[in-house]
């Protein structure tokens, strides 16, 4: 549980049809987290995440694992893991990955002992193929934090909007 500093994760990749790929594209991804200390033990974490796939061809030629989805413990809580994506025109609640993804969150953690704390958080973001007509997804909630002998464990309960449902989330391990 770092209290001060920042973490950056960034990548750029791409391929071309001239190299035997099914599509020519460039994939950009970045995540930034900033940790601010409060009082003696508390902290505020701000996170921003952005992903873009640029292509002149059709997006469905790009492998789905290289496109984007959001949702879950390290994304927008209140939604299932990778439960946010392109859904327009899909049947049976299917979620497909999309070319654009942006998420952000703010989380305040208060430690009331050396091992236990609680947190409040707000997550927001979108995944879309259409930048002009993008839906926003929100998650707000509370959680317990435990510094266990095997590493940090987070137990969260979040309300997802516009989904209008409460979801539990558990994550294990360091935030990096």
GROMACS .gro file of N, CA and C in nm:
model
  528
    1UNK      N    1   0.082  -0.119   0.000
    1UNK     CA    2   0.000   0.000   0.000
    1UNK      C    3   0.086   0.125   0.000
    2UNK      N    4   0.133   0.165  -0.114
    2UNK     CA    5   0.211   0.289  -0.121
    2UNK      C    6   0.123   0.408  -0.084
    3UNK      N    7   0.182   0.506  -0.019
    3UNK     CA    8   0.108   0.625   0.024
    3UNK      C    9   0.150   0.749  -0.054
    4UNK      N   10   0.265   0.746  -0.118
    4UNK     CA   11   0.312   0.864  -0.187
    4UNK      C   12   0.388   0.823  -0.313
    5UNK      N   13   0.367   0.899  -0.420
    5UNK     CA   14   0.438   0.872  -0.544
    5UNK      C   15   0.342   0.845  -0.659
    6UNK      N   16   0.396   0.782  -0.763
    6UNK     CA   17   0.313   0.755  -0.880
    6UNK      C   18   0.362   0.628  -0.949
    7UNK      N   19   0.277   0.573  -1.032
    7UNK     CA   20   0.310   0.455  -1.113
    7UNK      C   21   0.258   0.479  -1.254
    8UNK      N   22   0.341   0.451  -1.353
    8UNK     CA   23   0.305   0.469  -1.493
    8UNK      C   24   0.323   0.338  -1.566
    9UNK      N   25   0.224   0.303  -1.646
    9UNK     CA   26   0.230   0.185  -1.731
    9UNK      C   27   0.189   0.230  -1.870
   10UNK      N   28   0.276   0.215  -1.970
   10UNK     CA   29   0.245   0.261  -2.105
   10UNK      C   30   0.298   0.163  -2.208
   11UNK      N   31   0.227   0.149  -2.319
   11UNK     CA   32   0.274   0.062  -2.426
   11UNK      C   33   0.220   0.112  -2.560
   12UNK      N   34   0.298   0.086  -2.663
   12UNK     CA   35   0.259   0.115  -2.800
   12UNK      C   36   0.298  -0.007  -2.883
   13UNK      N   37   0.207  -0.053  -2.964
   13UNK     CA   38   0.237  -0.167  -3.050
   13UNK      C   39   0.159  -0.157  -3.180
   14UNK      N   40   0.198  -0.232  -3.276
   14UNK     CA   41   0.127  -0.228  -3.403
   14UNK      C   42   0.176  -0.333  -3.498
   15UNK      N   43   0.109  -0.340  -3.610
   15UNK     CA   44   0.146  -0.435  -3.713
   15UNK      C   45   0.094  -0.384  -3.848
   16UNK      N   46   0.134  -0.452  -3.953
   16UNK     CA   47   0.096  -0.411  -4.087
   16UNK      C   48   0.057  -0.535  -4.169
   17UNK      N   49  -0.033  -0.515  -4.262
   17UNK     CA   50  -0.070  -0.625  -4.352
   17UNK      C   51   0.049  -0.672  -4.434
   18UNK      N   52   0.143  -0.580  -4.459
   18UNK     CA   53   0.262  -0.619  -4.536
   18UNK      C   54   0.350  -0.717  -4.459
   19UNK      N   55   0.328  -0.729  -4.328
   19UNK     CA   56   0.403  -0.825  -4.246
   19UNK      C   57   0.326  -0.955  -4.224
   20UNK      N   58   0.214  -0.970  -4.296
   20UNK     CA   59   0.135  -1.093  -4.286
   20UNK      C   60   0.020  -1.085  -4.187
   21UNK      N   61  -0.006  -0.971  -4.129
   21UNK     CA   62  -0.115  -0.954  -4.033
   21UNK      C   63  -0.249  -0.944  -4.106
   22UNK      N   64  -0.357  -0.971  -4.033
   22UNK     CA   65  -0.491  -0.959  -4.091
   22UNK      C   66  -0.534  -0.813  -4.102
   23UNK      N   67  -0.465  -0.722  -4.031
   23UNK     CA   68  -0.499  -0.580  -4.034
   23UNK      C   69  -0.375  -0.496  -4.006
   24UNK      N   70  -0.379  -0.372  -4.051
   24UNK     CA   71  -0.275  -0.276  -4.017
   24UNK      C   72  -0.331  -0.184  -3.908
   25UNK      N   73  -0.263  -0.174  -3.795
   25UNK     CA   74  -0.312  -0.090  -3.687
   25UNK      C   75  -0.200  -0.056  -3.590
   26UNK      N   76  -0.225   0.046  -3.508
   26UNK     CA   77  -0.137   0.084  -3.398
   26UNK      C   78  -0.223   0.086  -3.272
   27UNK      N   79  -0.172   0.026  -3.165
   27UNK     CA   80  -0.244   0.020  -3.037
   27UNK      C   81  -0.167   0.100  -2.933
   28UNK      N   82  -0.234   0.197  -2.871
   28UNK     CA   83  -0.178   0.283  -2.767
   28UNK      C   84  -0.249   0.252  -2.636
   29UNK      N   85  -0.173   0.237  -2.528
   29UNK     CA   86  -0.232   0.213  -2.396
   29UNK      C   87  -0.149   0.282  -2.289
   30UNK      N   88  -0.217   0.341  -2.191
   30UNK     CA   89  -0.147   0.403  -2.079
   30UNK      C   90  -0.232   0.405  -1.954
   31UNK      N   91  -0.166   0.388  -1.840
   31UNK     CA   92  -0.233   0.397  -1.710
   31UNK      C   93  -0.142   0.475  -1.616
   32UNK      N   94  -0.201   0.569  -1.543
   32UNK     CA   95  -0.127   0.652  -1.449
   32UNK      C   96  -0.198   0.648  -1.314
   33UNK      N   97  -0.122   0.625  -1.208
   33UNK     CA   98  -0.175   0.628  -1.072
   33UNK      C   99  -0.090   0.722  -0.989
   34UNK      N  100  -0.157   0.806  -0.912
   34UNK     CA  101  -0.086   0.898  -0.825
   34UNK      C  102  -0.135   0.877  -0.682
   35UNK      N  103  -0.040   0.866  -0.588
   35UNK     CA  104  -0.068   0.837  -0.448
   35UNK      C  105  -0.038   0.962  -0.366
   36UNK      N  106  -0.136   1.008  -0.287
   36UNK     CA  107  -0.121   1.125  -0.202
   36UNK      C  108  -0.140   1.083  -0.056
   37UNK      N  109  -0.045   1.113   0.033
   37UNK     CA  110  -0.063   1.080   0.175
   37UNK      C  111  -0.157   1.180   0.243
   38UNK      N  112  -0.237   1.131   0.338
   38UNK     CA  113  -0.323   1.214   0.422
   38UNK      C  114  -0.306   1.171   0.566
   39UNK      N  115  -0.308   1.266   0.654
   39UNK     CA  116  -0.294   1.240   0.797
   39UNK      C  117  -0.175   1.148   0.823
   40UNK      N  118  -0.183   1.063   0.925
   40UNK     CA  119  -0.070   0.976   0.956
   40UNK      C  120  -0.067   0.849   0.871
   41UNK      N  121  -0.186   0.792   0.843
   41UNK     CA  122  -0.190   0.663   0.774
   41UNK      C  123  -0.272   0.664   0.645
   42UNK      N  124  -0.359   0.762   0.627
   42UNK     CA  125  -0.454   0.760   0.517
   42UNK      C  126  -0.388   0.795   0.383
   43UNK      N  127  -0.462   0.765   0.274
   43UNK     CA  128  -0.410   0.798   0.142
   43UNK      C  129  -0.524   0.818   0.043
   44UNK      N  130  -0.493   0.893  -0.062
   44UNK     CA  131  -0.583   0.914  -0.174
   44UNK      C  132  -0.510   0.864  -0.299
   45UNK      N  133  -0.578   0.783  -0.378
   45UNK     CA  134  -0.521   0.733  -0.503
   45UNK      C  135  -0.609   0.782  -0.618
   46UNK      N  136  -0.546   0.849  -0.715
   46UNK     CA  137  -0.614   0.891  -0.838
   46UNK      C  138  -0.558   0.808  -0.953
   47UNK      N  139  -0.647   0.756  -1.038
   47UNK     CA  140  -0.603   0.670  -1.148
   47UNK      C  141  -0.669   0.716  -1.277
   48UNK      N  142  -0.594   0.714  -1.386
   48UNK     CA  143  -0.647   0.743  -1.519
   48UNK      C  144  -0.592   0.637  -1.615
   49UNK      N  145  -0.676   0.592  -1.706
   49UNK     CA  146  -0.638   0.486  -1.801
   49UNK      C  147  -0.696   0.521  -1.937
   50UNK      N  148  -0.614   0.506  -2.041
   50UNK     CA  149  -0.658   0.541  -2.175
   50UNK      C  150  -0.604   0.439  -2.275
   51UNK      N  151  -0.690   0.396  -2.367
   51UNK     CA  152  -0.648   0.304  -2.472
   51UNK      C  153  -0.711   0.343  -2.605
   52UNK      N  154  -0.633   0.335  -2.712
   52UNK     CA  155  -0.680   0.370  -2.847
   52UNK      C  156  -0.619   0.273  -2.946
   53UNK      N  157  -0.700   0.226  -3.041
   53UNK     CA  158  -0.651   0.147  -3.154
   53UNK      C  159  -0.683   0.226  -3.280
   54UNK      N  160  -0.578   0.263  -3.353
   54UNK     CA  161  -0.594   0.335  -3.481
   54UNK      C  162  -0.578   0.237  -3.595
   55UNK      N  163  -0.674   0.240  -3.688
   55UNK     CA  164  -0.665   0.156  -3.807
   55UNK      C  165  -0.735   0.225  -3.923
   56UNK      N  166  -0.688   0.200  -4.042
   56UNK     CA  167  -0.756   0.251  -4.161
   56UNK      C  168  -0.848   0.144  -4.218
   57UNK      N  169  -0.831   0.023  -4.171
   57UNK     CA  170  -0.916  -0.087  -4.216
   57UNK      C  171  -1.036  -0.105  -4.125
   58UNK      N  172  -1.093  -0.221  -4.130
   58UNK     CA  173  -1.210  -0.253  -4.048
   58UNK      C  174  -1.164  -0.300  -3.911
   59UNK      N  175  -1.232  -0.257  -3.805
   59UNK     CA  176  -1.192  -0.293  -3.669
   59UNK      C  177  -1.208  -0.443  -3.644
   60UNK      N  178  -1.302  -0.508  -3.713
   60UNK     CA  179  -1.323  -0.650  -3.687
   60UNK      C  180  -1.210  -0.737  -3.743
   61UNK      N  181  -1.117  -0.679  -3.818
   61UNK     CA  182  -0.998  -0.753  -3.860
   61UNK      C  183  -0.891  -0.758  -3.751
   62UNK      N  184  -0.906  -0.675  -3.648
   62UNK     CA  185  -0.810  -0.669  -3.538
   62UNK      C  186  -0.846  -0.777  -3.436
   63UNK      N  187  -0.751  -0.856  -3.388
   63UNK     CA  188  -0.783  -0.957  -3.286
   63UNK      C  189  -0.849  -0.893  -3.164
   64UNK      N  190  -0.954  -0.955  -3.112
   64UNK     CA  191  -1.030  -0.897  -3.002
   64UNK      C  192  -0.944  -0.878  -2.877
   65UNK      N  193  -0.840  -0.958  -2.860
   65UNK     CA  194  -0.754  -0.944  -2.742
   65UNK      C  195  -0.672  -0.815  -2.746
   66UNK      N  196  -0.666  -0.749  -2.862
   66UNK     CA  197  -0.591  -0.624  -2.874
   66UNK      C  198  -0.681  -0.501  -2.872
   67UNK      N  199  -0.813  -0.523  -2.863
   67UNK     CA  200  -0.908  -0.414  -2.845
   67UNK      C  201  -0.935  -0.399  -2.695
   68UNK      N  202  -1.034  -0.320  -2.655
   68UNK     CA  203  -1.051  -0.286  -2.514
   68UNK      C  204  -1.189  -0.319  -2.460
   69UNK      N  205  -1.192  -0.360  -2.333
   69UNK     CA  206  -1.312  -0.372  -2.251
   69UNK      C  207  -1.276  -0.312  -2.115
   70UNK      N  208  -1.377  -0.284  -2.034
   70UNK     CA  209  -1.354  -0.231  -1.900
   70UNK      C  210  -1.449  -0.301  -1.803
   71UNK      N  211  -1.433  -0.271  -1.677
   71UNK     CA  212  -1.517  -0.328  -1.573
   71UNK      C  213  -1.439  -0.421  -1.483
   72UNK      N  214  -1.476  -0.422  -1.356
   72UNK     CA  215  -1.412  -0.511  -1.259
   72UNK      C  216  -1.328  -0.438  -1.157
   73UNK      N  217  -1.256  -0.513  -1.076
   73UNK     CA  218  -1.184  -0.461  -0.960
   73UNK      C  219  -1.081  -0.354  -0.990
   74UNK      N  220  -1.008  -0.364  -1.097
   74UNK     CA  221  -0.905  -0.266  -1.129
   74UNK      C  222  -0.948  -0.170  -1.239
   75UNK      N  223  -1.078  -0.158  -1.259
   75UNK     CA  224  -1.130  -0.075  -1.367
   75UNK      C  225  -1.250   0.005  -1.316
   76UNK      N  226  -1.370  -0.034  -1.354
   76UNK     CA  227  -1.492   0.032  -1.307
   76UNK      C  228  -1.568  -0.069  -1.222
   77UNK      N  229  -1.557  -0.053  -1.090
   77UNK     CA  230  -1.627  -0.142  -0.998
   77UNK      C  231  -1.777  -0.115  -1.005
   78UNK      N  232  -1.858  -0.217  -0.980
   78UNK     CA  233  -2.002  -0.209  -0.999
   78UNK      C  234  -2.044  -0.281  -1.126
   79UNK      N  235  -1.943  -0.328  -1.201
   79UNK     CA  236  -1.965  -0.404  -1.325
   79UNK      C  237  -1.878  -0.528  -1.323
   80UNK      N  238  -1.919  -0.629  -1.397
   80UNK     CA  239  -1.842  -0.753  -1.406
   80UNK      C  240  -1.708  -0.728  -1.475
   81UNK      N  241  -1.613  -0.816  -1.450
   81UNK     CA  242  -1.482  -0.808  -1.515
   81UNK      C  243  -1.502  -0.808  -1.666
   82UNK      N  244  -1.452  -0.706  -1.734
   82UNK     CA  245  -1.464  -0.686  -1.878
   82UNK      C  246  -1.609  -0.691  -1.925
   83UNK      N  247  -1.699  -0.640  -1.840
   83UNK     CA  248  -1.841  -0.637  -1.872
   83UNK      C  249  -1.886  -0.512  -1.944
   84UNK      N  250  -1.792  -0.419  -1.969
   84UNK     CA  251  -1.825  -0.295  -2.038
   84UNK      C  252  -1.752  -0.295  -2.172
   85UNK      N  253  -1.828  -0.280  -2.278
   85UNK     CA  254  -1.773  -0.277  -2.412
   85UNK      C  255  -1.880  -0.232  -2.509
   86UNK      N  256  -1.864  -0.269  -2.631
   86UNK     CA  257  -1.958  -0.232  -2.736
   86UNK      C  258  -2.076  -0.329  -2.730
   87UNK      N  259  -2.198  -0.276  -2.709
   87UNK     CA  260  -2.316  -0.361  -2.696
   87UNK      C  261  -2.424  -0.327  -2.798
   88UNK      N  262  -2.410  -0.217  -2.870
   88UNK     CA  263  -2.514  -0.175  -2.963
   88UNK      C  264  -2.534  -0.278  -3.073
   89UNK      N  265  -2.658  -0.322  -3.089
   89UNK     CA  266  -2.692  -0.420  -3.191
   89UNK      C  267  -2.658  -0.563  -3.152
   90UNK      N  268  -2.607  -0.586  -3.030
   90UNK     CA  269  -2.571  -0.720  -2.987
   90UNK      C  270  -2.692  -0.788  -2.923
   91UNK      N  271  -2.702  -0.918  -2.940
   91UNK     CA  272  -2.812  -0.995  -2.883
   91UNK      C  273  -2.767  -1.062  -2.754
   92UNK      N  274  -2.861  -1.091  -2.668
   92UNK     CA  275  -2.839  -1.172  -2.549
   92UNK      C  276  -2.736  -1.114  -2.453
   93UNK      N  277  -2.722  -0.982  -2.448
   93UNK     CA  278  -2.631  -0.918  -2.354
   93UNK      C  279  -2.483  -0.937  -2.385
   94UNK      N  280  -2.449  -0.967  -2.509
   94UNK     CA  281  -2.309  -0.984  -2.547
   94UNK      C  282  -2.234  -0.852  -2.537
   95UNK      N  283  -2.107  -0.861  -2.501
   95UNK     CA  284  -2.021  -0.744  -2.492
   95UNK      C  285  -1.899  -0.769  -2.579
   96UNK      N  286  -1.877  -0.680  -2.676
   96UNK     CA  287  -1.763  -0.692  -2.765
   96UNK      C  288  -1.662  -0.583  -2.733
   97UNK      N  289  -1.534  -0.609  -2.757
   97UNK     CA  290  -1.434  -0.506  -2.733
   97UNK      C  291  -1.447  -0.393  -2.835
   98UNK      N  292  -1.386  -0.278  -2.800
   98UNK     CA  293  -1.397  -0.161  -2.885
   98UNK      C  294  -1.261  -0.095  -2.904
   99UNK      N  295  -1.256   0.007  -2.991
   99UNK     CA  296  -1.130   0.074  -3.026
   99UNK      C  297  -1.086   0.177  -2.924
  100UNK      N  298  -1.178   0.233  -2.846
  100UNK     CA  299  -1.144   0.340  -2.753
  100UNK      C  300  -1.186   0.303  -2.611
  101UNK      N  301  -1.100   0.333  -2.514
  101UNK     CA  302  -1.131   0.307  -2.375
  101UNK      C  303  -1.069   0.417  -2.289
  102UNK      N  304  -1.148   0.470  -2.196
  102UNK     CA  305  -1.098   0.567  -2.099
  102UNK      C  306  -1.167   0.541  -1.965
  103UNK      N  307  -1.088   0.529  -1.859
  103UNK     CA  308  -1.143   0.513  -1.725
  103UNK      C  309  -1.065   0.601  -1.628
  104UNK      N  310  -1.129   0.632  -1.515
  104UNK     CA  311  -1.064   0.710  -1.410
  104UNK      C  312  -1.126   0.672  -1.277
  105UNK      N  313  -1.052   0.691  -1.170
  105UNK     CA  314  -1.107   0.664  -1.037
  105UNK      C  315  -1.035   0.745  -0.932
  106UNK      N  316  -1.106   0.763  -0.821
  106UNK     CA  317  -1.050   0.825  -0.702
  106UNK      C  318  -1.087   0.735  -0.584
  107UNK      N  319  -0.988   0.706  -0.499
  107UNK     CA  320  -1.013   0.618  -0.384
  107UNK      C  321  -0.942   0.674  -0.261
  108UNK      N  322  -1.018   0.690  -0.153
  108UNK     CA  323  -0.963   0.736  -0.025
  108UNK      C  324  -0.964   0.618   0.071
  109UNK      N  325  -0.848   0.590   0.133
  109UNK     CA  326  -0.835   0.479   0.227
  109UNK      C  327  -0.796   0.532   0.364
  110UNK      N  328  -0.870   0.488   0.467
  110UNK     CA  329  -0.839   0.521   0.606
  110UNK      C  330  -0.801   0.392   0.679
  111UNK      N  331  -0.683   0.391   0.740
  111UNK     CA  332  -0.637   0.274   0.817
  111UNK      C  333  -0.665   0.298   0.964
  112UNK      N  334  -0.746   0.210   1.024
  112UNK     CA  335  -0.776   0.224   1.166
  112UNK      C  336  -0.693   0.130   1.252
  113UNK      N  337  -0.612   0.044   1.188
  113UNK     CA  338  -0.512  -0.037   1.259
  113UNK      C  339  -0.399  -0.064   1.159
  114UNK      N  340  -0.297  -0.137   1.202
  114UNK     CA  341  -0.187  -0.169   1.111
  114UNK      C  342  -0.229  -0.267   1.002
  115UNK      N  343  -0.335  -0.344   1.027
  115UNK     CA  344  -0.377  -0.446   0.931
  115UNK      C  345  -0.508  -0.416   0.859
  116UNK      N  346  -0.596  -0.336   0.919
  116UNK     CA  347  -0.729  -0.317   0.863
  116UNK      C  348  -0.758  -0.170   0.834
  117UNK      N  349  -0.831  -0.149   0.723
  117UNK     CA  350  -0.874  -0.016   0.686
  117UNK      C  351  -1.003  -0.023   0.605
  118UNK      N  352  -1.057   0.092   0.574
  118UNK     CA  353  -1.175   0.100   0.488
  118UNK      C  354  -1.148   0.203   0.379
  119UNK      N  355  -1.223   0.193   0.271
  119UNK     CA  356  -1.204   0.283   0.157
  119UNK      C  357  -1.338   0.325   0.100
  120UNK      N  358  -1.341   0.443   0.040
  120UNK     CA  359  -1.454   0.488  -0.041
  120UNK      C  360  -1.396   0.522  -0.178
  121UNK      N  361  -1.474   0.499  -0.283
  121UNK     CA  362  -1.421   0.518  -0.417
  121UNK      C  363  -1.530   0.557  -0.515
  122UNK      N  364  -1.484   0.617  -0.626
  122UNK     CA  365  -1.569   0.651  -0.739
  122UNK      C  366  -1.492   0.618  -0.866
  123UNK      N  367  -1.552   0.540  -0.954
  123UNK     CA  368  -1.493   0.502  -1.082
  123UNK      C  369  -1.584   0.551  -1.195
  124UNK      N  370  -1.526   0.589  -1.306
  124UNK     CA  371  -1.603   0.634  -1.422
  124UNK      C  372  -1.527   0.598  -1.548
  125UNK      N  373  -1.599   0.574  -1.658
  125UNK     CA  374  -1.530   0.546  -1.783
  125UNK      C  375  -1.624   0.503  -1.892
  126UNK      N  376  -1.562   0.474  -2.007
  126UNK     CA  377  -1.638   0.432  -2.123
  126UNK      C  378  -1.550   0.348  -2.215
  127UNK      N  379  -1.614   0.262  -2.290
  127UNK     CA  380  -1.550   0.184  -2.396
  127UNK      C  381  -1.642   0.195  -2.516
  128UNK      N  382  -1.588   0.238  -2.630
  128UNK     CA  383  -1.675   0.265  -2.744
  128UNK      C  384  -1.598   0.259  -2.876
  129UNK      N  385  -1.672   0.249  -2.983
  129UNK     CA  386  -1.616   0.264  -3.117
  129UNK      C  387  -1.655   0.399  -3.176
  130UNK      N  388  -1.746   0.471  -3.109
  130UNK     CA  389  -1.798   0.598  -3.158
  130UNK      C  390  -1.773   0.707  -3.055
  131UNK      N  391  -1.674   0.792  -3.078
  131UNK     CA  392  -1.639   0.895  -2.981
  131UNK      C  393  -1.746   1.003  -2.964
  132UNK      N  394  -1.834   1.019  -3.061
  132UNK     CA  395  -1.938   1.121  -3.052
  132UNK      C  396  -2.057   1.074  -2.969
  133UNK      N  397  -2.078   0.945  -2.961
  133UNK     CA  398  -2.197   0.892  -2.897
  133UNK      C  399  -2.157   0.788  -2.792
  134UNK      N  400  -2.077   0.828  -2.696
  134UNK     CA  401  -2.022   0.734  -2.599
  134UNK      C  402  -2.101   0.736  -2.468
  135UNK      N  403  -2.137   0.621  -2.418
  135UNK     CA  404  -2.202   0.616  -2.287
  135UNK      C  405  -2.098   0.625  -2.175
  136UNK      N  406  -2.137   0.678  -2.061
  136UNK     CA  407  -2.049   0.680  -1.944
  136UNK      C  408  -2.101   0.582  -1.841
  137UNK      N  409  -2.010   0.508  -1.781
  137UNK     CA  410  -2.043   0.410  -1.678
  137UNK      C  411  -1.980   0.456  -1.548
  138UNK      N  412  -2.057   0.449  -1.439
  138UNK     CA  413  -2.012   0.496  -1.309
  138UNK      C  414  -2.017   0.382  -1.208
  139UNK      N  415  -1.924   0.383  -1.115
  139UNK     CA  416  -1.924   0.291  -1.003
  139UNK      C  417  -1.886   0.365  -0.877
  140UNK      N  418  -1.965   0.350  -0.774
  140UNK     CA  419  -1.937   0.415  -0.646
  140UNK      C  420  -1.954   0.312  -0.536
  141UNK      N  421  -1.865   0.316  -0.436
  141UNK     CA  422  -1.877   0.215  -0.334
  141UNK      C  423  -1.785   0.232  -0.215
  142UNK      N  424  -1.786   0.128  -0.132
  142UNK     CA  425  -1.705   0.121  -0.011
  142UNK      C  426  -1.634  -0.013  -0.010
  143UNK      N  427  -1.529  -0.020   0.072
  143UNK     CA  428  -1.457  -0.146   0.079
  143UNK      C  429  -1.375  -0.159   0.205
  144UNK      N  430  -1.337  -0.282   0.235
  144UNK     CA  431  -1.247  -0.313   0.346
  144UNK      C  432  -1.110  -0.345   0.288
  145UNK      N  433  -1.006  -0.309   0.361
  145UNK     CA  434  -0.869  -0.336   0.320
  145UNK      C  435  -0.800  -0.416   0.430
  146UNK      N  436  -0.729  -0.521   0.389
  146UNK     CA  437  -0.658  -0.606   0.486
  146UNK      C  438  -0.517  -0.628   0.436
  147UNK      N  439  -0.420  -0.596   0.519
  147UNK     CA  440  -0.280  -0.626   0.490
  147UNK      C  441  -0.255  -0.766   0.543
  148UNK      N  442  -0.281  -0.865   0.460
  148UNK     CA  443  -0.269  -1.005   0.501
  148UNK      C  444  -0.123  -1.050   0.495
  149UNK      N  445  -0.092  -1.164   0.555
  149UNK     CA  446   0.046  -1.216   0.548
  149UNK      C  447   0.091  -1.250   0.406
  150UNK      N  448  -0.002  -1.272   0.313
  150UNK     CA  449   0.033  -1.306   0.175
  150UNK      C  450   0.022  -1.187   0.080
  151UNK      N  451  -0.009  -1.069   0.133
  151UNK     CA  452  -0.021  -0.950   0.051
  151UNK      C  453  -0.153  -0.880   0.075
  152UNK      N  454  -0.171  -0.761   0.017
  152UNK     CA  455  -0.293  -0.683   0.040
  152UNK      C  456  -0.415  -0.747  -0.027
  153UNK      N  457  -0.527  -0.742   0.044
  153UNK     CA  458  -0.655  -0.794  -0.007
  153UNK      C  459  -0.760  -0.684   0.007
  154UNK      N  460  -0.838  -0.663  -0.099
  154UNK     CA  461  -0.943  -0.562  -0.100
  154UNK      C  462  -1.078  -0.629  -0.119
  155UNK      N  463  -1.173  -0.595  -0.032
  155UNK     CA  464  -1.310  -0.642  -0.040
  155UNK      C  465  -1.397  -0.519  -0.066
  156UNK      N  466  -1.456  -0.508  -0.186
  156UNK     CA  467  -1.534  -0.390  -0.223
  156UNK      C  468  -1.678  -0.428  -0.256
  157UNK      N  469  -1.768  -0.333  -0.231
  157UNK     CA  470  -1.907  -0.342  -0.274
  157UNK      C  471  -1.934  -0.212  -0.350
  158UNK      N  472  -1.981  -0.224  -0.475
  158UNK     CA  473  -1.999  -0.106  -0.560
  158UNK      C  474  -2.135  -0.107  -0.627
  159UNK      N  475  -2.188   0.012  -0.645
  159UNK     CA  476  -2.312   0.032  -0.718
  159UNK      C  477  -2.277   0.084  -0.857
  160UNK      N  478  -2.317   0.011  -0.960
  160UNK     CA  479  -2.289   0.051  -1.098
  160UNK      C  480  -2.407   0.124  -1.159
  161UNK      N  481  -2.379   0.239  -1.220
  161UNK     CA  482  -2.483   0.315  -1.287
  161UNK      C  483  -2.437   0.344  -1.430
  162UNK      N  484  -2.515   0.322  -1.531
  162UNK     CA  485  -2.659   0.304  -1.537
  162UNK      C  486  -2.709   0.161  -1.518
  163UNK      N  487  -2.622   0.071  -1.485
  163UNK     CA  488  -2.660  -0.069  -1.464
  163UNK      C  489  -2.762  -0.083  -1.351
  164UNK      N  490  -2.748  -0.002  -1.246
  164UNK     CA  491  -2.837   0.000  -1.130
  164UNK      C  492  -2.837  -0.132  -1.053
  165UNK      N  493  -2.714  -0.183  -1.029
  165UNK     CA  494  -2.700  -0.305  -0.950
  165UNK      C  495  -2.579  -0.292  -0.859
  166UNK      N  496  -2.582  -0.364  -0.750
  166UNK     CA  497  -2.470  -0.369  -0.656
  166UNK      C  498  -2.390  -0.495  -0.685
  167UNK      N  499  -2.257  -0.483  -0.686
  167UNK     CA  500  -2.170  -0.596  -0.713
  167UNK      C  501  -2.057  -0.602  -0.612
  168UNK      N  502  -2.022  -0.724  -0.569
  168UNK     CA  503  -1.903  -0.739  -0.484
  168UNK      C  504  -1.778  -0.755  -0.571
  169UNK      N  505  -1.664  -0.711  -0.519
  169UNK     CA  506  -1.537  -0.724  -0.589
  169UNK      C  507  -1.429  -0.760  -0.488
  170UNK      N  508  -1.345  -0.855  -0.522
  170UNK     CA  509  -1.232  -0.894  -0.438
  170UNK      C  510  -1.107  -0.889  -0.524
  171UNK      N  511  -1.003  -0.825  -0.474
  171UNK     CA  512  -0.877  -0.825  -0.546
  171UNK      C  513  -0.765  -0.854  -0.447
  172UNK      N  514  -0.666  -0.925  -0.497
  172UNK     CA  515  -0.553  -0.967  -0.415
  172UNK      C  516  -0.426  -0.921  -0.484
  173UNK      N  517  -0.336  -0.863  -0.409
  173UNK     CA  518  -0.207  -0.825  -0.464
  173UNK      C  519  -0.185  -0.676  -0.467
  174UNK      N  520  -0.064  -0.639  -0.497
  174UNK     CA  521  -0.024  -0.500  -0.501
  174UNK      C  522  -0.086  -0.434  -0.624
  175UNK      N  523  -0.116  -0.306  -0.613
  175UNK     CA  524  -0.189  -0.233  -0.715
  175UNK      C  525  -0.112  -0.213  -0.845
  176UNK      N  526   0.013  -0.247  -0.854
  176UNK     CA  527   0.091  -0.224  -0.974
  176UNK      C  528   0.066  -0.335  -1.070
   0.00000   0.00000   0.00000
